[in-house]
Every structure is written in structure tokens, then in C-alpha cells.
Amino acid sequence: MLAIESQLAASGGAEISDGFIPLIDMKELQGPHRSEIVQQIGHACQHYSFFLVKNHGISETNTNNILGTTREFFKLPEPEKMKFCTNDPNKSIKLFMGFKDEIQNVFISREALRFSTYPFEDYVNEWPANPPSLRKDVMEYCTSVKRMELALLEAISESLGLEKDYLAKILCNHGQKISMNYYPVCQEQDLGFTRGVRPHTDPTIITILLQDNVPGFKVLNNGKWVDVVHIPNTFVIHVGDLLQVISNYRYKSLHHQVYVNCEKQRVSVASYCYPSSDTTIGAAMELIDDEHPAIYRDFTYAEFYEEMWRAVVQHATDKRLDTFKSSAA
Ligand SMILES: O=C(O)CCC(=O)C(=O)O
Ligand SMILES: [Fe+2]
């Protein structure tokens, strides 16, 4: 095992059949061991495309509240939820329901409420007023996630040898969307052709995922799908597509998917970190040289967003970054 892997293992990462799940202790980012932790984060991003964090500063009450609110929302009568169903990609709040994927002949059972959160005053009135606790719980949760997100963006910037505020400047305190995800219990006879979410990457800089204790979340690691076991009081941090571009392909976007089961419903809350529409995304100059030419040309987040929807329609979400490949690459 590499020295850095032993350090990561010592911090309590879970053993899995082909290795282990990297677990980062964020408390150590404040202390004298910061540079070691930054190195561990860099290693995890480069070799695993994700890591778990503990001692992140978000209270258990806060996470229990947001998971509880998510369960309550999806229990609401159908017409109450359907108010948020729309085909307009520009709507800041949108409900996704389960659907049949005719091409792959599978039923995708996830229901998700996805909405913009920051700045709160621009969006809060659009959020569901039911359950009554939702707005308060979302605000509290997103405020603490934002704090953690900033600390992670600083550490990830440093891990790439960039200025501490490099990624935060790109983000410019802008985007945050959350997706409250609900996976119903699957009937035994439907298990073979039902999935929670198909394999995909996230269109983000990073994603911060809070999962409950029901298994189902899988990530692609060295060509194999592995279960990310639930460790209480941790979050899963994913490398997203935009970090793949900014890091000039040193960190790769995480492929992940969700399986369902016949015993328990599952809920999760994903927090997506992305910049404003007019922000230019491109490889950091410091990470380009003769041996590492820029893999992607610069593009705005608006261009990327448009491409993302085109890829959804064409069932080619794994190809959405290909359009931006630079001719030199
Ligand atoms: O529910 C999960 O664990 C993952 C959800 C997910 O991949 C997403 O919301 O992008
Ligand atoms: Fe995802």
C-alpha cells in the first residue's frame, strides 16, 4: 500500500473488496497537518474521483432534518408534488418522476425535486411550502453545506498546486442546486428491470452527497462498480465534470449510479456546486505545459448547460464534454 493510502486507511476509511473508501478528516484541515490532508484529498480525487468526509461541521440534527423533510415531501399527495413538474429546462425548480427507459428497457424509479438555493432571497418563495418545515430545513442545511463546500474547494485548489481561492473565484459564491432524491421500495418481481439512477457523472465542480443508511449508491472504481457503504455522519464528495476540465483531466469526473431494493425506501440529498452562466471554464494555466496540453477548449457554463440538455435528449450524457475537446488534445 502507498504511504498516502495507509494514512487514508488509518483515518478510518471503509474496507471494500478491492481496496477501501477514502475518508478525510476535515478537522485536520484547520491544524498543523493541513498539508498532509490536502495531499490525501488530491490523492483521492486523482485515484478514486471521490472521498468521504467526517468532522465536517454539519450537525446530525441538521442532516436528520433535511433527510426527514425529503421523506415528508415525497409522501405528499400526487397533485401537491406535481405542481413542480415541468418540461422547461430554465425553471429553477423541477420535479422528476420515475420513467421507463425504452432504449435500455429499464424503469428508472427515482423521484427527485431539484432546485436552486443560492442566494436564498432569489429562490425561497418558489420552494414548496409543504411540508411546512422544508424552507427552514433547506436554508439551514444549505448554509452549512456552503461553508463545507468552501473549505473543500480551497483544499482541492491547493491539492492541484493552485492558489487557495482558485476554485472559489470561479464559483464566485454563485450556484448551488440541491436535489432531494427518493427511491421507492421496489416490488420483488420488478427488481431485474428497475434502477434508481443510471450510471452518470455530475455536471458540477464538486457534488456533496448526503445519503441515508440504506445501501444502493455505487461508484466506478478501476473499472468495477463498488458499493459506497454508509458511514454515519459522513458525506460523499464527488469530482464533477467541470473539475475534470479545470484540472486538465488530472481529476476525473465520478461515474456513479443507484440500485434499489425490495425492503426499504432510500432518500439522499445531493448538493451541486457550479458557477454562473457567463463564467468561463477551462484548464488552469498552471496545469498546462508541453507534456500536458489543454484537453478541453474554454467554454462558458451557459454553453455547457445547453450541451448537457442536448446530451440528455440524445441519451449520450457520458459524451457531453466531448464537444469541448480541444483539437490539440
Ligand atoms: O441518490 C444518490 O445517492 C445519488 C444521486 C445522484 O447521483 C444525483 O443526484 O446526481
Ligand atoms: Fe449524480
PDB file of N, CA and C in Angstrom, residues 171-270:
ATOM      1  N   LEU A 171     -16.272  29.902  -8.800  1.00  0.00           N
ATOM      2  CA  LEU A 171     -17.629  29.708  -8.302  1.00  0.00           C
ATOM      3  C   LEU A 171     -18.275  31.056  -7.983  1.00  0.00           C
ATOM      4  N   CYS A 172     -17.451  31.971  -7.494  1.00  0.00           N
ATOM      5  CA  CYS A 172     -17.869  33.336  -7.204  1.00  0.00           C
ATOM      6  C   CYS A 172     -19.127  33.360  -6.337  1.00  0.00           C
ATOM      7  N   ASN A 173     -19.172  32.467  -5.366  1.00  0.00           N
ATOM      8  CA  ASN A 173     -20.304  32.372  -4.438  1.00  0.00           C
ATOM      9  C   ASN A 173     -21.633  32.226  -5.161  1.00  0.00           C
ATOM     10  N   HIS A 174     -21.585  31.650  -6.353  1.00  0.00           N
ATOM     11  CA  HIS A 174     -22.813  31.612  -7.128  1.00  0.00           C
ATOM     12  C   HIS A 174     -23.649  30.371  -6.857  1.00  0.00           C
ATOM     13  N   GLY A 175     -23.536  29.427  -7.767  1.00  0.00           N
ATOM     14  CA  GLY A 175     -24.562  28.397  -7.876  1.00  0.00           C
ATOM     15  C   GLY A 175     -24.580  27.370  -6.770  1.00  0.00           C
ATOM     16  N   GLN A 176     -25.742  27.025  -6.382  1.00  0.00           N
ATOM     17  CA  GLN A 176     -25.925  25.853  -5.550  1.00  0.00           C
ATOM     18  C   GLN A 176     -27.328  25.366  -5.878  1.00  0.00           C
ATOM     19  N   LYS A 177     -27.388  24.114  -6.297  1.00  0.00           N
ATOM     20  CA  LYS A 177     -28.691  23.492  -6.513  1.00  0.00           C
ATOM     21  C   LYS A 177     -28.715  22.305  -5.617  1.00  0.00           C
ATOM     22  N   ILE A 178     -29.883  21.967  -5.089  1.00  0.00           N
ATOM     23  CA  ILE A 178     -29.916  20.681  -4.412  1.00  0.00           C
ATOM     24  C   ILE A 178     -30.941  19.782  -5.085  1.00  0.00           C
ATOM     25  N   SER A 179     -30.678  18.506  -4.971  1.00  0.00           N
ATOM     26  CA  SER A 179     -31.608  17.517  -5.475  1.00  0.00           C
ATOM     27  C   SER A 179     -32.003  16.646  -4.295  1.00  0.00           C
ATOM     28  N   MET A 180     -33.301  16.694  -3.942  1.00  0.00           N
ATOM     29  CA  MET A 180     -33.789  15.805  -2.892  1.00  0.00           C
ATOM     30  C   MET A 180     -34.277  14.557  -3.621  1.00  0.00           C
ATOM     31  N   ASN A 181     -33.641  13.424  -3.336  1.00  0.00           N
ATOM     32  CA  ASN A 181     -33.888  12.205  -4.108  1.00  0.00           C
ATOM     33  C   ASN A 181     -34.640  11.176  -3.278  1.00  0.00           C
ATOM     34  N   TYR A 182     -35.605  10.515  -3.922  1.00  0.00           N
ATOM     35  CA  TYR A 182     -36.402   9.491  -3.238  1.00  0.00           C
ATOM     36  C   TYR A 182     -36.491   8.248  -4.120  1.00  0.00           C
ATOM     37  N   TYR A 183     -36.127   7.113  -3.537  1.00  0.00           N
ATOM     38  CA  TYR A 183     -36.155   5.838  -4.269  1.00  0.00           C
ATOM     39  C   TYR A 183     -37.164   4.925  -3.585  1.00  0.00           C
ATOM     40  N   PRO A 184     -38.329   4.697  -4.226  1.00  0.00           N
ATOM     41  CA  PRO A 184     -39.336   3.866  -3.565  1.00  0.00           C
ATOM     42  C   PRO A 184     -38.869   2.415  -3.434  1.00  0.00           C
ATOM     43  N   VAL A 185     -39.503   1.683  -2.517  1.00  0.00           N
ATOM     44  CA  VAL A 185     -39.247   0.244  -2.399  1.00  0.00           C
ATOM     45  C   VAL A 185     -39.663  -0.402  -3.716  1.00  0.00           C
ATOM     46  N   CYS A 186     -38.873  -1.359  -4.165  1.00  0.00           N
ATOM     47  CA  CYS A 186     -39.160  -1.992  -5.456  1.00  0.00           C
ATOM     48  C   CYS A 186     -39.861  -3.328  -5.211  1.00  0.00           C
ATOM     49  N   GLN A 187     -40.895  -3.644  -6.009  1.00  0.00           N
ATOM     50  CA  GLN A 187     -41.543  -4.956  -5.894  1.00  0.00           C
ATOM     51  C   GLN A 187     -40.566  -6.030  -6.371  1.00  0.00           C
ATOM     52  N   GLU A 188     -40.566  -7.164  -5.674  1.00  0.00           N
ATOM     53  CA  GLU A 188     -39.607  -8.236  -5.972  1.00  0.00           C
ATOM     54  C   GLU A 188     -39.589  -8.596  -7.466  1.00  0.00           C
ATOM     55  N   GLN A 189     -40.789  -8.720  -8.065  1.00  0.00           N
ATOM     56  CA  GLN A 189     -40.844  -9.177  -9.461  1.00  0.00           C
ATOM     57  C   GLN A 189     -40.290  -8.130 -10.433  1.00  0.00           C
ATOM     58  N   ASP A 190     -40.143  -6.858  -9.967  1.00  0.00           N
ATOM     59  CA  ASP A 190     -39.663  -5.791 -10.860  1.00  0.00           C
ATOM     60  C   ASP A 190     -38.178  -5.513 -10.694  1.00  0.00           C
ATOM     61  N   LEU A 191     -37.566  -6.186  -9.744  1.00  0.00           N
ATOM     62  CA  LEU A 191     -36.190  -5.838  -9.372  1.00  0.00           C
ATOM     63  C   LEU A 191     -35.212  -5.927 -10.551  1.00  0.00           C
ATOM     64  N   GLY A 192     -35.395  -6.931 -11.394  1.00  0.00           N
ATOM     65  CA  GLY A 192     -34.474  -7.158 -12.519  1.00  0.00           C
ATOM     66  C   GLY A 192     -34.420  -6.003 -13.500  1.00  0.00           C
ATOM     67  N   PHE A 193     -35.540  -5.297 -13.673  1.00  0.00           N
ATOM     68  CA  PHE A 193     -35.504  -4.200 -14.656  1.00  0.00           C
ATOM     69  C   PHE A 193     -35.846  -2.833 -14.028  1.00  0.00           C
ATOM     70  N   THR A 194     -35.451  -2.664 -12.779  1.00  0.00           N
ATOM     71  CA  THR A 194     -35.645  -1.353 -12.135  1.00  0.00           C
ATOM     72  C   THR A 194     -34.312  -0.847 -11.607  1.00  0.00           C
ATOM     73  N   ARG A 195     -34.030   0.399 -11.861  1.00  0.00           N
ATOM     74  CA  ARG A 195     -32.826   1.042 -11.303  1.00  0.00           C
ATOM     75  C   ARG A 195     -33.253   2.325 -10.613  1.00  0.00           C
ATOM     76  N   GLY A 196     -32.438   2.792  -9.659  1.00  0.00           N
ATOM     77  CA  GLY A 196     -32.712   4.075  -9.031  1.00  0.00           C
ATOM     78  C   GLY A 196     -32.275   5.192  -9.972  1.00  0.00           C
ATOM     79  N   VAL A 197     -31.004   5.190 -10.299  1.00  0.00           N
ATOM     80  CA  VAL A 197     -30.427   6.147 -11.263  1.00  0.00           C
ATOM     81  C   VAL A 197     -29.424   5.395 -12.113  1.00  0.00           C
ATOM     82  N   ARG A 198     -29.435   5.673 -13.437  1.00  0.00           N
ATOM     83  CA  ARG A 198     -28.468   5.029 -14.336  1.00  0.00           C
ATOM     84  C   ARG A 198     -27.070   5.620 -14.116  1.00  0.00           C
ATOM     85  N   PRO A 199     -26.041   4.928 -14.602  1.00  0.00           N
ATOM     86  CA  PRO A 199     -24.678   5.461 -14.473  1.00  0.00           C
ATOM     87  C   PRO A 199     -24.567   6.848 -15.115  1.00  0.00           C
ATOM     88  N   HIS A 200     -23.964   7.764 -14.421  1.00  0.00           N
ATOM     89  CA  HIS A 200     -23.792   9.123 -14.944  1.00  0.00           C
ATOM     90  C   HIS A 200     -22.659   9.831 -14.195  1.00  0.00           C
ATOM     91  N   THR A 201     -22.264  10.980 -14.715  1.00  0.00           N
ATOM     92  CA  THR A 201     -21.370  11.874 -13.979  1.00  0.00           C
ATOM     93  C   THR A 201     -22.180  13.125 -13.682  1.00  0.00           C
ATOM     94  N   ASP A 202     -21.716  13.964 -12.738  1.00  0.00           N
ATOM     95  CA  ASP A 202     -22.485  15.172 -12.410  1.00  0.00           C
ATOM     96  C   ASP A 202     -21.892  16.391 -13.133  1.00  0.00           C
ATOM     97  N   PRO A 203     -22.763  17.301 -13.598  1.00  0.00           N
ATOM     98  CA  PRO A 203     -22.289  18.477 -14.348  1.00  0.00           C
ATOM     99  C   PRO A 203     -21.817  19.602 -13.425  1.00  0.00           C
ATOM    100  N   THR A 204     -20.963  19.295 -12.486  1.00  0.00           N
ATOM    101  CA  THR A 204     -20.627  20.224 -11.397  1.00  0.00           C
ATOM    102  C   THR A 204     -19.113  20.409 -11.263  1.00  0.00           C
ATOM    103  N   ILE A 205     -18.728  21.311 -10.348  1.00  0.00           N
ATOM    104  CA  ILE A 205     -17.319  21.352  -9.942  1.00  0.00           C
ATOM    105  C   ILE A 205     -17.138  20.205  -8.950  1.00  0.00           C
ATOM    106  N   ILE A 206     -17.893  20.260  -7.856  1.00  0.00           N
ATOM    107  CA  ILE A 206     -17.987  19.092  -6.981  1.00  0.00           C
ATOM    108  C   ILE A 206     -19.463  18.883  -6.616  1.00  0.00           C
ATOM    109  N   THR A 207     -19.775  17.676  -6.187  1.00  0.00           N
ATOM    110  CA  THR A 207     -21.104  17.380  -5.630  1.00  0.00           C
ATOM    111  C   THR A 207     -20.895  16.909  -4.201  1.00  0.00           C
ATOM    112  N   ILE A 208     -21.768  17.375  -3.315  1.00  0.00           N
ATOM    113  CA  ILE A 208     -21.706  16.953  -1.909  1.00  0.00           C
ATOM    114  C   ILE A 208     -22.964  16.123  -1.641  1.00  0.00           C
ATOM    115  N   LEU A 209     -22.780  14.839  -1.393  1.00  0.00           N
ATOM    116  CA  LEU A 209     -23.918  13.937  -1.283  1.00  0.00           C
ATOM    117  C   LEU A 209     -24.130  13.450   0.147  1.00  0.00           C
ATOM    118  N   LEU A 210     -25.362  13.649   0.609  1.00  0.00           N
ATOM    119  CA  LEU A 210     -25.759  13.119   1.914  1.00  0.00           C
ATOM    120  C   LEU A 210     -26.658  11.924   1.642  1.00  0.00           C
ATOM    121  N   GLN A 211     -26.255  10.739   2.103  1.00  0.00           N
ATOM    122  CA  GLN A 211     -27.132   9.584   1.899  1.00  0.00           C
ATOM    123  C   GLN A 211     -27.635   9.075   3.250  1.00  0.00           C
ATOM    124  N   ASP A 212     -28.813   8.419   3.233  1.00  0.00           N
ATOM    125  CA  ASP A 212     -29.270   7.795   4.473  1.00  0.00           C
ATOM    126  C   ASP A 212     -28.576   6.436   4.610  1.00  0.00           C
ATOM    127  N   ASN A 213     -29.054   5.595   5.535  1.00  0.00           N
ATOM    128  CA  ASN A 213     -28.292   4.363   5.786  1.00  0.00           C
ATOM    129  C   ASN A 213     -28.741   3.173   4.933  1.00  0.00           C
ATOM    130  N   VAL A 214     -29.533   3.450   3.891  1.00  0.00           N
ATOM    131  CA  VAL A 214     -29.979   2.353   3.023  1.00  0.00           C
ATOM    132  C   VAL A 214     -28.989   2.209   1.862  1.00  0.00           C
ATOM    133  N   PRO A 215     -28.447   1.000   1.654  1.00  0.00           N
ATOM    134  CA  PRO A 215     -27.438   0.851   0.602  1.00  0.00           C
ATOM    135  C   PRO A 215     -28.021   1.043  -0.799  1.00  0.00           C
ATOM    136  N   GLY A 216     -27.190   1.254  -1.769  1.00  0.00           N
ATOM    137  CA  GLY A 216     -27.657   1.414  -3.155  1.00  0.00           C
ATOM    138  C   GLY A 216     -26.719   2.252  -3.998  1.00  0.00           C
ATOM    139  N   PHE A 217     -25.941   3.136  -3.348  1.00  0.00           N
ATOM    140  CA  PHE A 217     -25.070   4.042  -4.097  1.00  0.00           C
ATOM    141  C   PHE A 217     -23.795   3.299  -4.519  1.00  0.00           C
ATOM    142  N   LYS A 218     -23.514   3.319  -5.825  1.00  0.00           N
ATOM    143  CA  LYS A 218     -22.329   2.615  -6.344  1.00  0.00           C
ATOM    144  C   LYS A 218     -21.480   3.566  -7.162  1.00  0.00           C
ATOM    145  N   VAL A 219     -20.165   3.379  -7.082  1.00  0.00           N
ATOM    146  CA  VAL A 219     -19.259   4.205  -7.884  1.00  0.00           C
ATOM    147  C   VAL A 219     -18.359   3.305  -8.708  1.00  0.00           C
ATOM    148  N   LEU A 220     -17.898   3.849  -9.827  1.00  0.00           N
ATOM    149  CA  LEU A 220     -16.990   3.091 -10.698  1.00  0.00           C
ATOM    150  C   LEU A 220     -15.558   3.351 -10.229  1.00  0.00           C
ATOM    151  N   ASN A 221     -14.871   2.249  -9.896  1.00  0.00           N
ATOM    152  CA  ASN A 221     -13.509   2.390  -9.402  1.00  0.00           C
ATOM    153  C   ASN A 221     -12.656   1.321 -10.079  1.00  0.00           C
ATOM    154  N   ASN A 222     -11.636   1.763 -10.811  1.00  0.00           N
ATOM    155  CA  ASN A 222     -10.796   0.827 -11.573  1.00  0.00           C
ATOM    156  C   ASN A 222     -11.621  -0.146 -12.408  1.00  0.00           C
ATOM    157  N   GLY A 223     -12.615   0.385 -13.083  1.00  0.00           N
ATOM    158  CA  GLY A 223     -13.414  -0.443 -13.994  1.00  0.00           C
ATOM    159  C   GLY A 223     -14.441  -1.327 -13.304  1.00  0.00           C
ATOM    160  N   LYS A 224     -14.564  -1.245 -11.977  1.00  0.00           N
ATOM    161  CA  LYS A 224     -15.552  -2.080 -11.272  1.00  0.00           C
ATOM    162  C   LYS A 224     -16.529  -1.211 -10.488  1.00  0.00           C
ATOM    163  N   TRP A 225     -17.793  -1.643 -10.453  1.00  0.00           N
ATOM    164  CA  TRP A 225     -18.776  -0.926  -9.640  1.00  0.00           C
ATOM    165  C   TRP A 225     -18.641  -1.370  -8.189  1.00  0.00           C
ATOM    166  N   VAL A 226     -18.408  -0.424  -7.284  1.00  0.00           N
ATOM    167  CA  VAL A 226     -18.294  -0.781  -5.866  1.00  0.00           C
ATOM    168  C   VAL A 226     -19.346  -0.021  -5.048  1.00  0.00           C
ATOM    169  N   ASP A 227     -19.829  -0.676  -3.992  1.00  0.00           N
ATOM    170  CA  ASP A 227     -20.816  -0.050  -3.110  1.00  0.00           C
ATOM    171  C   ASP A 227     -20.121   0.925  -2.186  1.00  0.00           C
ATOM    172  N   VAL A 228     -20.664   2.122  -2.076  1.00  0.00           N
ATOM    173  CA  VAL A 228     -20.127   3.055  -1.090  1.00  0.00           C
ATOM    174  C   VAL A 228     -20.938   2.861   0.186  1.00  0.00           C
ATOM    175  N   VAL A 229     -20.372   2.061   1.093  1.00  0.00           N
ATOM    176  CA  VAL A 229     -21.113   1.740   2.313  1.00  0.00           C
ATOM    177  C   VAL A 229     -21.371   3.021   3.104  1.00  0.00           C
ATOM    178  N   HIS A 230     -22.480   3.012   3.827  1.00  0.00           N
ATOM    179  CA  HIS A 230     -22.825   4.210   4.584  1.00  0.00           C
ATOM    180  C   HIS A 230     -22.026   4.249   5.893  1.00  0.00           C
ATOM    181  N   ILE A 231     -21.303   5.318   6.106  1.00  0.00           N
ATOM    182  CA  ILE A 231     -20.628   5.522   7.392  1.00  0.00           C
ATOM    183  C   ILE A 231     -21.343   6.705   8.049  1.00  0.00           C
ATOM    184  N   PRO A 232     -21.900   6.497   9.275  1.00  0.00           N
ATOM    185  CA  PRO A 232     -22.684   7.574   9.891  1.00  0.00           C
ATOM    186  C   PRO A 232     -21.908   8.898   9.964  1.00  0.00           C
ATOM    187  N   ASN A 233     -22.636   9.979   9.802  1.00  0.00           N
ATOM    188  CA  ASN A 233     -22.065  11.338   9.892  1.00  0.00           C
ATOM    189  C   ASN A 233     -20.971  11.632   8.876  1.00  0.00           C
ATOM    190  N   THR A 234     -21.100  11.055   7.707  1.00  0.00           N
ATOM    191  CA  THR A 234     -20.152  11.404   6.632  1.00  0.00           C
ATOM    192  C   THR A 234     -20.930  11.880   5.411  1.00  0.00           C
ATOM    193  N   PHE A 235     -20.228  12.570   4.536  1.00  0.00           N
ATOM    194  CA  PHE A 235     -20.756  12.968   3.228  1.00  0.00           C
ATOM    195  C   PHE A 235     -19.854  12.374   2.159  1.00  0.00           C
ATOM    196  N   VAL A 236     -20.418  12.170   0.972  1.00  0.00           N
ATOM    197  CA  VAL A 236     -19.601  11.724  -0.169  1.00  0.00           C
ATOM    198  C   VAL A 236     -19.320  12.950  -1.043  1.00  0.00           C
ATOM    199  N   ILE A 237     -18.049  13.184  -1.334  1.00  0.00           N
ATOM    200  CA  ILE A 237     -17.685  14.312  -2.201  1.00  0.00           C
ATOM    201  C   ILE A 237     -17.265  13.758  -3.562  1.00  0.00           C
ATOM    202  N   HIS A 238     -17.955  14.198  -4.640  1.00  0.00           N
ATOM    203  CA  HIS A 238     -17.618  13.700  -5.974  1.00  0.00           C
ATOM    204  C   HIS A 238     -16.839  14.742  -6.753  1.00  0.00           C
ATOM    205  N   VAL A 239     -15.903  14.305  -7.558  1.00  0.00           N
ATOM    206  CA  VAL A 239     -15.338  15.169  -8.605  1.00  0.00           C
ATOM    207  C   VAL A 239     -16.400  15.242  -9.715  1.00  0.00           C
ATOM    208  N   GLY A 240     -16.735  16.473 -10.145  1.00  0.00           N
ATOM    209  CA  GLY A 240     -17.712  16.659 -11.231  1.00  0.00           C
ATOM    210  C   GLY A 240     -17.026  16.997 -12.547  1.00  0.00           C
ATOM    211  N   ASP A 241     -17.832  17.086 -13.617  1.00  0.00           N
ATOM    212  CA  ASP A 241     -17.293  17.335 -14.972  1.00  0.00           C
ATOM    213  C   ASP A 241     -16.427  18.592 -15.044  1.00  0.00           C
ATOM    214  N   LEU A 242     -16.842  19.661 -14.346  1.00  0.00           N
ATOM    215  CA  LEU A 242     -16.121  20.925 -14.503  1.00  0.00           C
ATOM    216  C   LEU A 242     -14.746  20.855 -13.839  1.00  0.00           C
ATOM    217  N   LEU A 243     -14.639  20.098 -12.763  1.00  0.00           N
ATOM    218  CA  LEU A 243     -13.320  19.936 -12.128  1.00  0.00           C
ATOM    219  C   LEU A 243     -12.412  19.087 -13.020  1.00  0.00           C
ATOM    220  N   GLN A 244     -13.016  18.157 -13.758  1.00  0.00           N
ATOM    221  CA  GLN A 244     -12.225  17.378 -14.727  1.00  0.00           C
ATOM    222  C   GLN A 244     -11.584  18.327 -15.751  1.00  0.00           C
ATOM    223  N   VAL A 245     -12.354  19.328 -16.186  1.00  0.00           N
ATOM    224  CA  VAL A 245     -11.839  20.284 -17.180  1.00  0.00           C
ATOM    225  C   VAL A 245     -10.788  21.206 -16.542  1.00  0.00           C
ATOM    226  N   ILE A 246     -11.128  21.796 -15.395  1.00  0.00           N
ATOM    227  CA  ILE A 246     -10.248  22.774 -14.749  1.00  0.00           C
ATOM    228  C   ILE A 246      -8.914  22.121 -14.366  1.00  0.00           C
ATOM    229  N   SER A 247      -8.975  20.866 -13.926  1.00  0.00           N
ATOM    230  CA  SER A 247      -7.737  20.184 -13.501  1.00  0.00           C
ATOM    231  C   SER A 247      -6.979  19.613 -14.699  1.00  0.00           C
ATOM    232  N   ASN A 248      -7.464  19.932 -15.909  1.00  0.00           N
ATOM    233  CA  ASN A 248      -6.864  19.428 -17.149  1.00  0.00           C
ATOM    234  C   ASN A 248      -6.745  17.901 -17.116  1.00  0.00           C
ATOM    235  N   TYR A 249      -7.839  17.284 -16.683  1.00  0.00           N
ATOM    236  CA  TYR A 249      -8.005  15.827 -16.732  1.00  0.00           C
ATOM    237  C   TYR A 249      -7.153  15.091 -15.697  1.00  0.00           C
ATOM    238  N   ARG A 250      -6.627  15.844 -14.709  1.00  0.00           N
ATOM    239  CA  ARG A 250      -5.893  15.143 -13.650  1.00  0.00           C
ATOM    240  C   ARG A 250      -6.897  14.460 -12.711  1.00  0.00           C
ATOM    241  N   TYR A 251      -7.986  15.161 -12.440  1.00  0.00           N
ATOM    242  CA  TYR A 251      -9.068  14.579 -11.641  1.00  0.00           C
ATOM    243  C   TYR A 251     -10.210  14.262 -12.608  1.00  0.00           C
ATOM    244  N   LYS A 252     -10.712  13.033 -12.538  1.00  0.00           N
ATOM    245  CA  LYS A 252     -11.773  12.629 -13.484  1.00  0.00           C
ATOM    246  C   LYS A 252     -13.122  12.624 -12.770  1.00  0.00           C
ATOM    247  N   SER A 253     -14.121  12.999 -13.552  1.00  0.00           N
ATOM    248  CA  SER A 253     -15.482  13.051 -13.037  1.00  0.00           C
ATOM    249  C   SER A 253     -15.946  11.647 -12.590  1.00  0.00           C
ATOM    250  N   LEU A 254     -16.625  11.580 -11.474  1.00  0.00           N
ATOM    251  CA  LEU A 254     -17.019  10.287 -10.890  1.00  0.00           C
ATOM    252  C   LEU A 254     -18.232   9.670 -11.599  1.00  0.00           C
ATOM    253  N   HIS A 255     -18.081   8.435 -12.082  1.00  0.00           N
ATOM    254  CA  HIS A 255     -19.236   7.688 -12.592  1.00  0.00           C
ATOM    255  C   HIS A 255     -19.925   7.024 -11.401  1.00  0.00           C
ATOM    256  N   HIS A 256     -21.214   7.238 -11.298  1.00  0.00           N
ATOM    257  CA  HIS A 256     -21.937   6.640 -10.181  1.00  0.00           C
ATOM    258  C   HIS A 256     -23.352   6.281 -10.603  1.00  0.00           C
ATOM    259  N   GLN A 257     -24.012   5.433  -9.815  1.00  0.00           N
ATOM    260  CA  GLN A 257     -25.392   5.033 -10.090  1.00  0.00           C
ATOM    261  C   GLN A 257     -26.037   4.566  -8.780  1.00  0.00           C
ATOM    262  N   VAL A 258     -27.342   4.351  -8.823  1.00  0.00           N
ATOM    263  CA  VAL A 258     -28.036   3.906  -7.612  1.00  0.00           C
ATOM    264  C   VAL A 258     -28.902   2.683  -7.920  1.00  0.00           C
ATOM    265  N   TYR A 259     -28.778   1.656  -7.090  1.00  0.00           N
ATOM    266  CA  TYR A 259     -29.619   0.465  -7.166  1.00  0.00           C
ATOM    267  C   TYR A 259     -30.744   0.573  -6.133  1.00  0.00           C
ATOM    268  N   VAL A 260     -31.863  -0.073  -6.430  1.00  0.00           N
ATOM    269  CA  VAL A 260     -32.966  -0.068  -5.462  1.00  0.00           C
ATOM    270  C   VAL A 260     -33.051  -1.438  -4.781  1.00  0.00           C
ATOM    271  N   ASN A 261     -33.901  -1.551  -3.770  1.00  0.00           N
ATOM    272  CA  ASN A 261     -34.064  -2.844  -3.100  1.00  0.00           C
ATOM    273  C   ASN A 261     -35.542  -3.063  -2.749  1.00  0.00           C
ATOM    274  N   CYS A 262     -35.842  -4.259  -2.277  1.00  0.00           N
ATOM    275  CA  CYS A 262     -37.257  -4.607  -2.024  1.00  0.00           C
ATOM    276  C   CYS A 262     -37.671  -4.376  -0.583  1.00  0.00           C
ATOM    277  N   GLU A 263     -36.741  -3.951   0.257  1.00  0.00           N
ATOM    278  CA  GLU A 263     -37.089  -3.822   1.676  1.00  0.00           C
ATOM    279  C   GLU A 263     -37.363  -2.389   2.120  1.00  0.00           C
ATOM    280  N   LYS A 264     -36.501  -1.482   1.655  1.00  0.00           N
ATOM    281  CA  LYS A 264     -36.571  -0.135   2.237  1.00  0.00           C
ATOM    282  C   LYS A 264     -36.536   0.948   1.166  1.00  0.00           C
ATOM    283  N   GLN A 265     -37.270   2.015   1.389  1.00  0.00           N
ATOM    284  CA  GLN A 265     -37.112   3.196   0.540  1.00  0.00           C
ATOM    285  C   GLN A 265     -35.768   3.849   0.897  1.00  0.00           C
ATOM    286  N   ARG A 266     -35.244   4.633  -0.014  1.00  0.00           N
ATOM    287  CA  ARG A 266     -33.974   5.302   0.265  1.00  0.00           C
ATOM    288  C   ARG A 266     -34.157   6.781  -0.064  1.00  0.00           C
ATOM    289  N   VAL A 267     -33.536   7.677   0.721  1.00  0.00           N
ATOM    290  CA  VAL A 267     -33.502   9.092   0.338  1.00  0.00           C
ATOM    291  C   VAL A 267     -32.063   9.595   0.390  1.00  0.00           C
ATOM    292  N   SER A 268     -31.802  10.606  -0.408  1.00  0.00           N
ATOM    293  CA  SER A 268     -30.485  11.252  -0.375  1.00  0.00           C
ATOM    294  C   SER A 268     -30.677  12.713  -0.754  1.00  0.00           C
ATOM    295  N   VAL A 269     -29.678  13.533  -0.435  1.00  0.00           N
ATOM    296  CA  VAL A 269     -29.715  14.945  -0.836  1.00  0.00           C
ATOM    297  C   VAL A 269     -28.367  15.279  -1.472  1.00  0.00           C
ATOM    298  N   ALA A 270     -28.420  15.618  -2.753  1.00  0.00           N
ATOM    299  CA  ALA A 270     -27.169  15.973  -3.455  1.00  0.00           C
ATOM    300  C   ALA A 270     -27.109  17.484  -3.583  1.00  0.00           C
TER     301      ALA A 270
END
